[in-house]
């Protein structure tokens, strides 16, 4: 649950300072993890990094001024992001940049200190900052932590991490396959397709114009600052609509179907650089680059996470191989059947369908894989170094 936060001018300065600490710790921790080399052994995990943080706070007074919770939580968030990345559900943790990724997280008993001021406003006691007012839209219950962020438009937000209550199954015996498609964000085996609204055409045009203007504006000028804020506003709006769509879509699916099948695909493998290596040059580089953008933009990791929370125990991951090349009518597998991103025409029986919907139907009929994944992947990994032990190449 996300609300607008209204810090005073003095609090804004303090918040930004704390965000700076969190960013510093996050980037330092990320740098350590990316330095992994086979011959050097493992990079420090969360515990080792937390110990180093304690030492750093003792040596650096400016770091010790900040909240220990905030700094330690940055390391914990990084640890989580790193694990998600290797589990294949999320992208690689990014560097945090000033002005763009400003945020901090508070957990534990300290995160529970919230008071109601009046009907529309509440306040939260942020460690080392004081009571900060926020606008409440809904009743706040059962949160464990919160995250304060500043979007690119300069607005502050507070998001309380609430794991959504599981939605009871409709008990209608209905199974749905969900394909996280390319031309649309989500295609269902029922034939429905949906994508986050994103920016409207007029808004996209405006964003493009603003970005051009930004490129022309002189560095450090007031004009540049103004245009940058406007660009930030548009991007924040786009992000909000995307989040909204994820919530609506997952609630809808959990309400309508008993079993929800999704592809057990490895986002990491699919989004890994399409360029390949010297010995093994990548194929279809341009197409893959387009595909990558589609996957990453529609926020799959978040969608599946939410789905698993809302349809508790009712989400099944099925083997992903060939779902897009298999004819749902006759089961013939041929890459030539996939005429384009959007059209599927079976070379064996002539069955025609939307390519994403055809894939969703194959997923609906698919076999659930075990938590350890596709048996073929296991067979391969016996001979090779386990994939998860290899950190990504730094570009
Ligand atoms: Zn066919």
CSV table of C-alpha atoms and ligand atoms in Angstrom, one decimal:
chain,number,residue,atom,x,y,z
A,1,UNK,CA,0.0,0.0,0.0
A,2,UNK,CA,1.6,3.2,-1.2
A,3,UNK,CA,0.8,6.7,0.0
A,4,UNK,CA,2.1,10.2,-0.6
A,5,UNK,CA,4.5,11.3,2.1
A,6,UNK,CA,4.8,14.9,3.0
A,7,UNK,CA,8.1,15.6,4.8
A,8,UNK,CA,8.9,19.1,5.8
A,9,UNK,CA,11.8,20.9,4.1
A,10,UNK,CA,14.1,20.0,7.0
A,11,UNK,CA,13.0,16.4,6.9
A,12,UNK,CA,13.5,16.2,3.1
A,13,UNK,CA,17.2,17.1,3.6
A,14,UNK,CA,17.5,14.4,6.3
A,15,UNK,CA,15.7,11.8,4.2
A,16,UNK,CA,17.9,12.5,1.2
A,17,UNK,CA,20.9,12.1,3.4
A,18,UNK,CA,19.7,8.7,4.7
A,19,UNK,CA,18.9,7.6,1.1
A,20,UNK,CA,22.4,8.6,0.2
A,21,UNK,CA,23.8,6.3,2.9
A,22,UNK,CA,21.5,3.4,1.7
A,23,UNK,CA,22.6,4.0,-1.9
A,24,UNK,CA,26.3,4.1,-0.9
A,25,UNK,CA,26.0,0.8,1.1
A,26,UNK,CA,24.0,-0.9,-1.7
A,27,UNK,CA,26.5,0.1,-4.4
A,28,UNK,CA,29.5,-1.0,-2.3
A,29,UNK,CA,27.8,-4.3,-1.6
A,30,UNK,CA,26.9,-4.8,-5.2
A,31,UNK,CA,30.5,-4.1,-6.3
A,32,UNK,CA,31.8,-6.7,-3.9
A,33,UNK,CA,29.4,-9.3,-5.3
A,34,UNK,CA,30.2,-8.5,-8.9
A,35,UNK,CA,33.9,-9.0,-8.2
A,36,UNK,CA,33.4,-12.8,-8.0
A,37,UNK,CA,36.1,-14.8,-9.7
A,38,UNK,CA,36.3,-18.5,-9.8
A,39,UNK,CA,39.8,-18.7,-8.3
A,40,UNK,CA,39.1,-16.3,-5.5
A,41,UNK,CA,36.4,-18.2,-3.8
A,42,UNK,CA,33.0,-16.9,-2.7
A,43,UNK,CA,32.3,-13.2,-2.3
A,44,UNK,CA,31.0,-12.0,1.0
A,45,UNK,CA,27.3,-12.8,1.7
A,46,UNK,CA,25.0,-10.8,3.9
A,47,UNK,CA,26.5,-11.8,7.2
A,48,UNK,CA,30.0,-10.9,6.2
A,49,UNK,CA,28.9,-7.6,4.6
A,50,UNK,CA,26.9,-6.7,7.7
A,51,UNK,CA,30.1,-7.2,9.8
A,52,UNK,CA,32.0,-5.0,7.4
A,53,UNK,CA,29.3,-2.4,7.7
A,54,UNK,CA,29.8,-2.3,11.5
A,55,UNK,CA,33.5,-1.8,11.0
A,56,UNK,CA,32.9,0.9,8.4
A,57,UNK,CA,30.5,2.7,10.8
A,58,UNK,CA,33.2,2.7,13.5
A,59,UNK,CA,35.8,4.2,11.1
A,60,UNK,CA,33.6,6.7,9.2
A,61,UNK,CA,31.8,9.1,11.4
A,62,UNK,CA,29.5,10.4,8.6
A,63,UNK,CA,28.2,6.9,8.1
A,64,UNK,CA,27.7,6.4,11.8
A,65,UNK,CA,25.5,9.5,11.9
A,66,UNK,CA,22.9,7.7,9.8
A,67,UNK,CA,20.5,5.1,10.9
A,68,UNK,CA,22.0,1.6,11.2
A,69,UNK,CA,18.7,0.0,10.3
A,70,UNK,CA,18.6,1.9,7.0
A,71,UNK,CA,22.1,0.9,6.1
A,72,UNK,CA,21.8,-2.7,7.2
A,73,UNK,CA,18.5,-3.0,5.4
A,74,UNK,CA,20.1,-1.8,2.2
A,75,UNK,CA,22.5,-4.8,2.5
A,76,UNK,CA,19.6,-7.1,3.2
A,77,UNK,CA,17.6,-5.8,0.2
A,78,UNK,CA,20.7,-6.4,-1.9
A,79,UNK,CA,21.0,-9.9,-0.6
A,80,UNK,CA,17.3,-10.5,-1.5
A,81,UNK,CA,17.7,-9.0,-5.0
A,82,UNK,CA,20.8,-11.1,-5.6
A,83,UNK,CA,19.0,-14.3,-4.6
A,84,UNK,CA,16.0,-13.4,-6.8
A,85,UNK,CA,18.3,-12.8,-9.7
A,86,UNK,CA,19.8,-16.3,-9.4
A,87,UNK,CA,16.4,-17.9,-8.9
A,88,UNK,CA,15.6,-16.5,-12.3
A,89,UNK,CA,12.6,-14.4,-11.3
A,90,UNK,CA,14.1,-10.9,-11.3
A,91,UNK,CA,16.7,-8.9,-13.2
A,92,UNK,CA,20.2,-8.3,-12.0
A,93,UNK,CA,20.4,-5.8,-9.2
A,94,UNK,CA,21.2,-2.4,-10.6
A,95,UNK,CA,23.5,0.4,-9.5
A,96,UNK,CA,21.6,3.0,-7.6
A,97,UNK,CA,21.9,6.5,-8.9
A,98,UNK,CA,21.5,9.8,-7.1
A,99,UNK,CA,18.2,11.5,-8.0
A,100,UNK,CA,16.8,8.3,-9.6
A,101,UNK,CA,16.8,5.5,-7.0
A,102,UNK,CA,16.4,7.4,-3.8
A,103,UNK,CA,14.9,5.1,-1.1
A,104,UNK,CA,15.3,3.6,2.2
A,105,UNK,CA,13.6,0.7,4.1
A,106,UNK,CA,12.7,0.4,7.8
A,107,UNK,CA,11.8,-3.0,9.2
A,108,UNK,CA,11.1,-4.5,12.6
A,109,UNK,CA,9.5,-2.8,15.6
A,110,UNK,CA,10.8,0.5,14.4
A,111,UNK,CA,8.6,0.2,11.3
A,112,UNK,CA,5.4,-0.1,13.4
A,113,UNK,CA,5.4,3.4,14.9
A,114,UNK,CA,2.5,5.0,13.1
A,115,UNK,CA,-0.1,7.3,14.5
A,116,UNK,CA,-3.3,8.7,13.1
A,117,UNK,CA,-3.5,12.5,13.1
A,118,UNK,CA,-7.0,12.9,11.6
A,119,UNK,CA,-9.2,11.2,9.1
A,120,UNK,CA,-7.0,11.9,6.1
A,121,UNK,CA,-3.6,12.1,7.6
A,122,UNK,CA,-1.3,9.8,9.6
A,123,UNK,CA,2.3,10.1,10.6
A,124,UNK,CA,5.1,7.7,10.8
A,125,UNK,CA,8.1,7.9,13.1
A,126,UNK,CA,11.1,7.5,10.9
A,127,UNK,CA,14.3,6.7,12.9
A,128,UNK,CA,16.6,9.8,13.1
A,129,UNK,CA,14.1,11.9,11.3
A,130,UNK,CA,11.0,12.2,13.4
A,131,UNK,CA,7.3,12.1,12.7
A,132,UNK,CA,6.6,12.5,9.0
A,133,UNK,CA,3.0,13.0,7.7
A,134,UNK,CA,1.4,10.9,5.0
A,135,UNK,CA,-1.9,10.8,3.3
A,136,UNK,CA,-3.9,7.6,4.1
A,137,UNK,CA,-6.2,6.3,1.4
A,138,UNK,CA,-7.1,2.9,2.9
A,139,UNK,CA,-7.0,1.2,6.3
A,140,UNK,CA,-3.5,0.1,7.2
A,141,UNK,CA,-3.2,-3.3,8.7
A,142,UNK,CA,-0.6,-6.0,9.2
A,143,UNK,CA,2.5,-4.4,7.7
A,144,UNK,CA,5.9,-5.6,8.7
A,145,UNK,CA,8.1,-3.0,7.0
A,146,UNK,CA,7.9,0.1,4.9
A,147,UNK,CA,9.9,1.7,2.2
A,148,UNK,CA,10.2,5.4,1.6
A,149,UNK,CA,11.1,6.5,-1.9
A,150,UNK,CA,11.4,9.7,-3.9
A,151,UNK,CA,10.3,9.5,-7.4
A,152,UNK,CA,12.0,11.3,-10.3
A,153,UNK,CA,9.4,14.0,-10.1
A,154,UNK,CA,10.6,14.8,-6.6
A,155,UNK,CA,7.5,13.4,-4.8
A,156,UNK,CA,8.0,11.3,-1.7
A,157,UNK,CA,6.1,8.1,-1.2
A,158,UNK,CA,5.8,5.5,1.6
A,159,UNK,CA,4.9,1.9,0.7
A,160,UNK,CA,3.9,-0.4,3.5
A,161,UNK,CA,4.8,-4.0,2.7
A,162,UNK,CA,1.7,-6.0,3.2
A,163,UNK,CA,1.5,-9.5,1.9
A,164,UNK,CA,-2.0,-9.6,0.4
A,165,UNK,CA,-4.4,-12.0,1.9
A,166,UNK,CA,-4.9,-15.1,-0.1
A,167,UNK,CA,-8.1,-15.0,-2.2
A,168,UNK,CA,-10.2,-18.1,-1.8
A,169,UNK,CA,-10.4,-20.4,-4.8
A,170,UNK,CA,-13.7,-20.2,-6.8
A,171,UNK,CA,-13.9,-24.0,-6.6
A,172,UNK,CA,-15.2,-24.2,-10.2
A,173,UNK,CA,-12.5,-26.6,-11.4
A,174,UNK,CA,-11.2,-24.1,-13.9
A,175,UNK,CA,-7.6,-24.2,-15.0
A,176,UNK,CA,-6.0,-21.3,-16.8
A,177,UNK,CA,-2.7,-21.0,-18.6
A,178,UNK,CA,-1.0,-17.7,-18.5
A,179,UNK,CA,1.6,-16.9,-21.2
A,180,UNK,CA,3.7,-13.9,-20.4
A,181,UNK,CA,3.8,-12.9,-24.0
A,182,UNK,CA,5.8,-10.7,-26.2
A,183,UNK,CA,3.3,-8.7,-28.2
A,184,UNK,CA,1.0,-8.5,-25.1
A,185,UNK,CA,2.2,-8.7,-21.5
A,186,UNK,CA,-0.2,-11.5,-20.7
A,187,UNK,CA,-2.2,-13.9,-22.8
A,188,UNK,CA,-4.7,-16.4,-21.2
A,189,UNK,CA,-5.7,-19.8,-22.5
A,190,UNK,CA,-9.2,-18.4,-22.5
A,191,UNK,CA,-8.2,-16.1,-25.4
A,192,UNK,CA,-8.1,-12.9,-23.3
A,193,UNK,CA,-5.1,-10.7,-23.6
A,194,UNK,CA,-4.0,-7.8,-21.5
A,195,UNK,CA,-1.2,-5.3,-21.1
A,196,UNK,CA,-0.5,-2.5,-18.7
A,197,UNK,CA,-2.0,0.7,-19.9
A,198,UNK,CA,1.3,2.5,-19.8
A,199,UNK,CA,1.3,5.9,-21.4
A,200,UNK,CA,-1.3,7.0,-23.8
A,201,UNK,CA,-0.3,8.0,-27.3
A,202,UNK,CA,-0.5,11.7,-26.5
A,203,UNK,CA,1.5,11.2,-23.4
A,204,UNK,CA,4.2,9.1,-25.1
A,205,UNK,CA,4.6,11.8,-27.7
A,206,UNK,CA,4.9,14.4,-25.0
A,207,UNK,CA,7.5,12.3,-23.3
A,208,UNK,CA,9.5,12.0,-26.5
A,209,UNK,CA,9.3,15.8,-27.0
A,210,UNK,CA,10.5,16.4,-23.4
A,211,UNK,CA,13.4,14.0,-23.8
A,212,UNK,CA,14.5,15.7,-27.0
A,213,UNK,CA,14.3,19.0,-25.2
A,214,UNK,CA,16.3,17.6,-22.3
A,215,UNK,CA,19.0,16.4,-24.7
A,216,UNK,CA,19.3,20.0,-26.0
A,217,UNK,CA,19.3,21.7,-22.7
A,218,UNK,CA,22.6,23.0,-21.3
A,219,UNK,CA,24.0,21.0,-18.3
A,220,UNK,CA,23.3,22.6,-15.0
A,221,UNK,CA,20.8,25.1,-16.4
A,222,UNK,CA,17.4,25.8,-14.7
A,223,UNK,CA,15.6,24.8,-17.9
A,224,UNK,CA,17.2,21.4,-17.8
A,225,UNK,CA,16.2,20.9,-14.2
A,226,UNK,CA,12.6,21.8,-15.1
A,227,UNK,CA,12.4,19.5,-18.1
A,228,UNK,CA,14.0,16.7,-16.1
A,229,UNK,CA,11.3,17.0,-13.5
A,230,UNK,CA,8.6,16.8,-16.2
A,231,UNK,CA,10.2,13.7,-17.7
A,232,UNK,CA,10.3,12.2,-14.2
A,233,UNK,CA,6.6,12.8,-13.8
A,234,UNK,CA,5.8,11.0,-17.0
A,235,UNK,CA,7.9,8.0,-16.1
A,236,UNK,CA,6.5,7.9,-12.6
A,237,UNK,CA,3.0,7.8,-14.1
A,238,UNK,CA,3.9,5.0,-16.4
A,239,UNK,CA,5.3,3.0,-13.4
A,240,UNK,CA,2.2,3.6,-11.3
A,241,UNK,CA,-0.1,2.3,-14.1
A,242,UNK,CA,2.1,-0.8,-14.5
A,243,UNK,CA,1.9,-1.6,-10.7
A,244,UNK,CA,-1.8,-1.0,-10.8
A,245,UNK,CA,-2.2,-3.4,-13.7
A,246,UNK,CA,-0.2,-6.2,-11.9
A,247,UNK,CA,-2.5,-5.9,-8.8
A,248,UNK,CA,-5.7,-5.9,-10.9
A,249,UNK,CA,-4.6,-8.8,-13.1
A,250,UNK,CA,-3.5,-11.0,-10.3
A,251,UNK,CA,-6.6,-10.4,-8.2
A,252,UNK,CA,-8.8,-11.2,-11.2
A,253,UNK,CA,-6.9,-14.4,-12.0
A,254,UNK,CA,-7.0,-15.6,-8.4
A,255,UNK,CA,-10.7,-15.0,-8.2
A,256,UNK,CA,-11.7,-16.7,-11.5
A,257,UNK,CA,-9.6,-19.8,-11.6
A,258,UNK,CA,-8.8,-22.7,-9.3
A,259,UNK,CA,-5.4,-23.5,-10.8
A,260,UNK,CA,-3.2,-21.0,-12.6
A,261,UNK,CA,-0.4,-22.4,-14.7
A,262,UNK,CA,2.5,-20.2,-15.7
A,263,UNK,CA,5.7,-21.0,-17.6
A,264,UNK,CA,8.6,-22.0,-15.5
A,265,UNK,CA,10.9,-19.9,-17.6
A,266,UNK,CA,14.1,-18.5,-16.6
A,267,UNK,CA,14.0,-14.8,-17.0
A,268,UNK,CA,17.7,-14.7,-16.4
A,269,UNK,CA,18.5,-17.1,-19.3
A,270,UNK,CA,16.1,-15.2,-21.6
A,271,UNK,CA,17.3,-11.8,-20.8
A,272,UNK,CA,21.0,-12.7,-20.7
A,273,UNK,CA,22.9,-10.8,-23.3
A,274,UNK,CA,21.9,-11.9,-26.8
A,275,UNK,CA,25.3,-11.1,-28.1
A,276,UNK,CA,26.8,-14.3,-26.9
A,277,UNK,CA,30.4,-15.0,-26.5
A,278,UNK,CA,33.4,-15.1,-29.0
A,279,UNK,CA,33.2,-18.9,-29.4
A,280,UNK,CA,29.5,-19.0,-29.5
A,281,UNK,CA,28.2,-15.8,-31.1
A,282,UNK,CA,24.5,-15.0,-30.4
A,283,UNK,CA,21.9,-15.6,-33.0
A,284,UNK,CA,18.9,-13.4,-33.8
A,285,UNK,CA,20.5,-10.6,-31.8
A,286,UNK,CA,18.2,-7.8,-32.9
A,287,UNK,CA,15.0,-9.8,-32.3
A,288,UNK,CA,16.2,-11.0,-28.9
A,289,UNK,CA,17.0,-7.4,-27.9
A,290,UNK,CA,13.3,-6.5,-28.7
A,291,UNK,CA,12.1,-9.5,-26.7
A,292,UNK,CA,14.2,-8.6,-23.7
A,293,UNK,CA,12.7,-5.2,-23.6
A,294,UNK,CA,9.2,-6.7,-23.7
A,295,UNK,CA,9.9,-9.1,-20.9
A,296,UNK,CA,11.5,-6.6,-18.6
A,297,UNK,CA,9.0,-3.9,-19.2
A,298,UNK,CA,6.0,-6.0,-18.2
A,299,UNK,CA,7.5,-6.9,-14.8
A,300,UNK,CA,7.0,-10.6,-14.7
A,301,UNK,CA,8.8,-11.2,-11.5
A,302,UNK,CA,6.4,-9.0,-9.7
A,303,UNK,CA,3.4,-10.6,-11.4
A,304,UNK,CA,4.3,-14.1,-10.4
A,305,UNK,CA,5.2,-13.1,-6.9
A,306,UNK,CA,1.8,-11.4,-6.4
A,307,UNK,CA,0.0,-14.3,-8.1
A,308,UNK,CA,1.6,-16.8,-5.7
A,309,UNK,CA,0.6,-14.7,-2.7
A,310,UNK,CA,-3.0,-14.2,-3.8
A,311,UNK,CA,-3.7,-17.7,-5.3
A,312,UNK,CA,-1.8,-19.3,-2.5
A,313,UNK,CA,-0.9,-22.9,-3.4
A,314,UNK,CA,-2.8,-22.7,-6.6
A,315,UNK,CA,0.0,-21.5,-9.0
A,316,UNK,CA,1.7,-24.3,-10.9
A,317,UNK,CA,4.9,-23.8,-12.9
A,318,UNK,CA,5.0,-25.9,-16.0
A,319,UNK,CA,7.9,-26.8,-18.4
A,320,UNK,CA,8.4,-24.0,-20.7
A,321,UNK,CA,10.1,-25.7,-23.6
A,322,UNK,CA,8.4,-25.5,-27.0
A,323,UNK,CA,5.2,-23.9,-25.7
A,324,UNK,CA,5.4,-21.3,-28.4
A,325,UNK,CA,6.2,-23.8,-31.2
A,326,UNK,CA,3.7,-26.5,-30.4
A,327,UNK,CA,0.3,-26.6,-32.1
A,328,UNK,CA,-2.3,-26.7,-29.4
A,329,UNK,CA,-4.7,-28.6,-31.8
A,330,UNK,CA,-2.5,-31.5,-33.1
A,331,UNK,CA,0.6,-31.1,-30.8
A,332,UNK,CA,2.9,-30.9,-33.8
A,333,UNK,CA,6.1,-29.0,-32.9
A,334,UNK,CA,7.7,-26.8,-35.6
A,335,UNK,CA,9.4,-23.5,-35.3
A,336,UNK,CA,8.0,-22.7,-38.8
A,337,UNK,CA,4.4,-22.7,-37.4
A,338,UNK,CA,5.2,-19.5,-35.6
A,339,UNK,CA,4.7,-17.2,-38.6
A,340,UNK,CA,5.4,-14.0,-36.7
A,341,UNK,CA,5.3,-12.6,-33.1
A,342,UNK,CA,1.5,-12.5,-33.3
A,343,UNK,CA,0.4,-15.3,-35.6
A,344,UNK,CA,0.6,-19.1,-35.2
A,345,UNK,CA,-0.3,-21.2,-38.3
A,346,UNK,CA,0.4,-25.0,-37.8
A,347,UNK,CA,2.4,-26.4,-40.7
A,348,UNK,CA,0.9,-29.9,-40.0
A,349,UNK,CA,-2.8,-29.2,-39.6
A,350,UNK,CA,-3.3,-25.6,-40.6
A,351,UNK,CA,-4.7,-24.6,-37.1
A,352,UNK,CA,-4.6,-20.8,-36.8
A,353,UNK,CA,-4.4,-18.9,-33.5
A,354,UNK,CA,-2.9,-15.9,-31.9
A,355,UNK,CA,0.6,-17.1,-31.0
A,356,UNK,CA,0.5,-16.0,-27.4
A,357,UNK,CA,-2.9,-17.6,-26.8
A,358,UNK,CA,-1.8,-20.8,-28.5
A,359,UNK,CA,1.2,-20.8,-26.1
A,360,UNK,CA,-1.1,-20.1,-23.1
A,361,UNK,CA,-3.3,-23.1,-24.1
A,362,UNK,CA,-0.2,-25.3,-24.1
A,363,UNK,CA,0.7,-24.0,-20.7
A,364,UNK,CA,-2.8,-24.7,-19.4
A,365,UNK,CA,-2.4,-28.3,-20.5
A,366,UNK,CA,1.2,-28.5,-19.3
A,367,UNK,CA,2.7,-30.7,-16.6
A,368,UNK,CA,3.8,-29.0,-13.4
A,369,UNK,CA,7.5,-29.2,-12.8
A,370,UNK,CA,9.0,-29.8,-9.4
A,371,UNK,CA,10.5,-26.9,-7.5
A,372,UNK,CA,13.9,-28.0,-8.7
A,373,UNK,CA,13.0,-27.3,-12.3
A,374,UNK,CA,13.0,-29.0,-15.7
A,375,UNK,CA,14.6,-32.5,-15.5
A,376,UNK,CA,16.5,-31.8,-18.7
A,377,UNK,CA,18.2,-28.8,-17.0
A,378,UNK,CA,19.2,-31.0,-14.1
A,379,UNK,CA,20.6,-33.6,-16.4
A,380,UNK,CA,22.8,-31.0,-18.1
A,381,UNK,CA,24.0,-29.4,-14.9
A,382,UNK,CA,25.5,-32.7,-13.6
A,383,UNK,CA,28.3,-32.3,-16.2
A,384,UNK,CA,28.7,-28.6,-16.0
A,385,UNK,CA,29.4,-26.1,-13.3
A,386,UNK,CA,26.1,-25.3,-11.7
A,387,UNK,CA,24.7,-22.2,-13.4
A,388,UNK,CA,23.8,-20.4,-10.2
A,389,UNK,CA,27.4,-20.4,-9.0
A,390,UNK,CA,28.4,-18.2,-11.9
A,391,UNK,CA,27.8,-14.6,-11.5
A,392,UNK,CA,26.9,-12.5,-14.5
A,393,UNK,CA,29.5,-10.8,-16.7
A,394,UNK,CA,29.8,-7.2,-16.0
A,395,UNK,CA,29.4,-5.3,-19.3
B,1,LIG,ZN1,-1.5,-28.6,-35.8
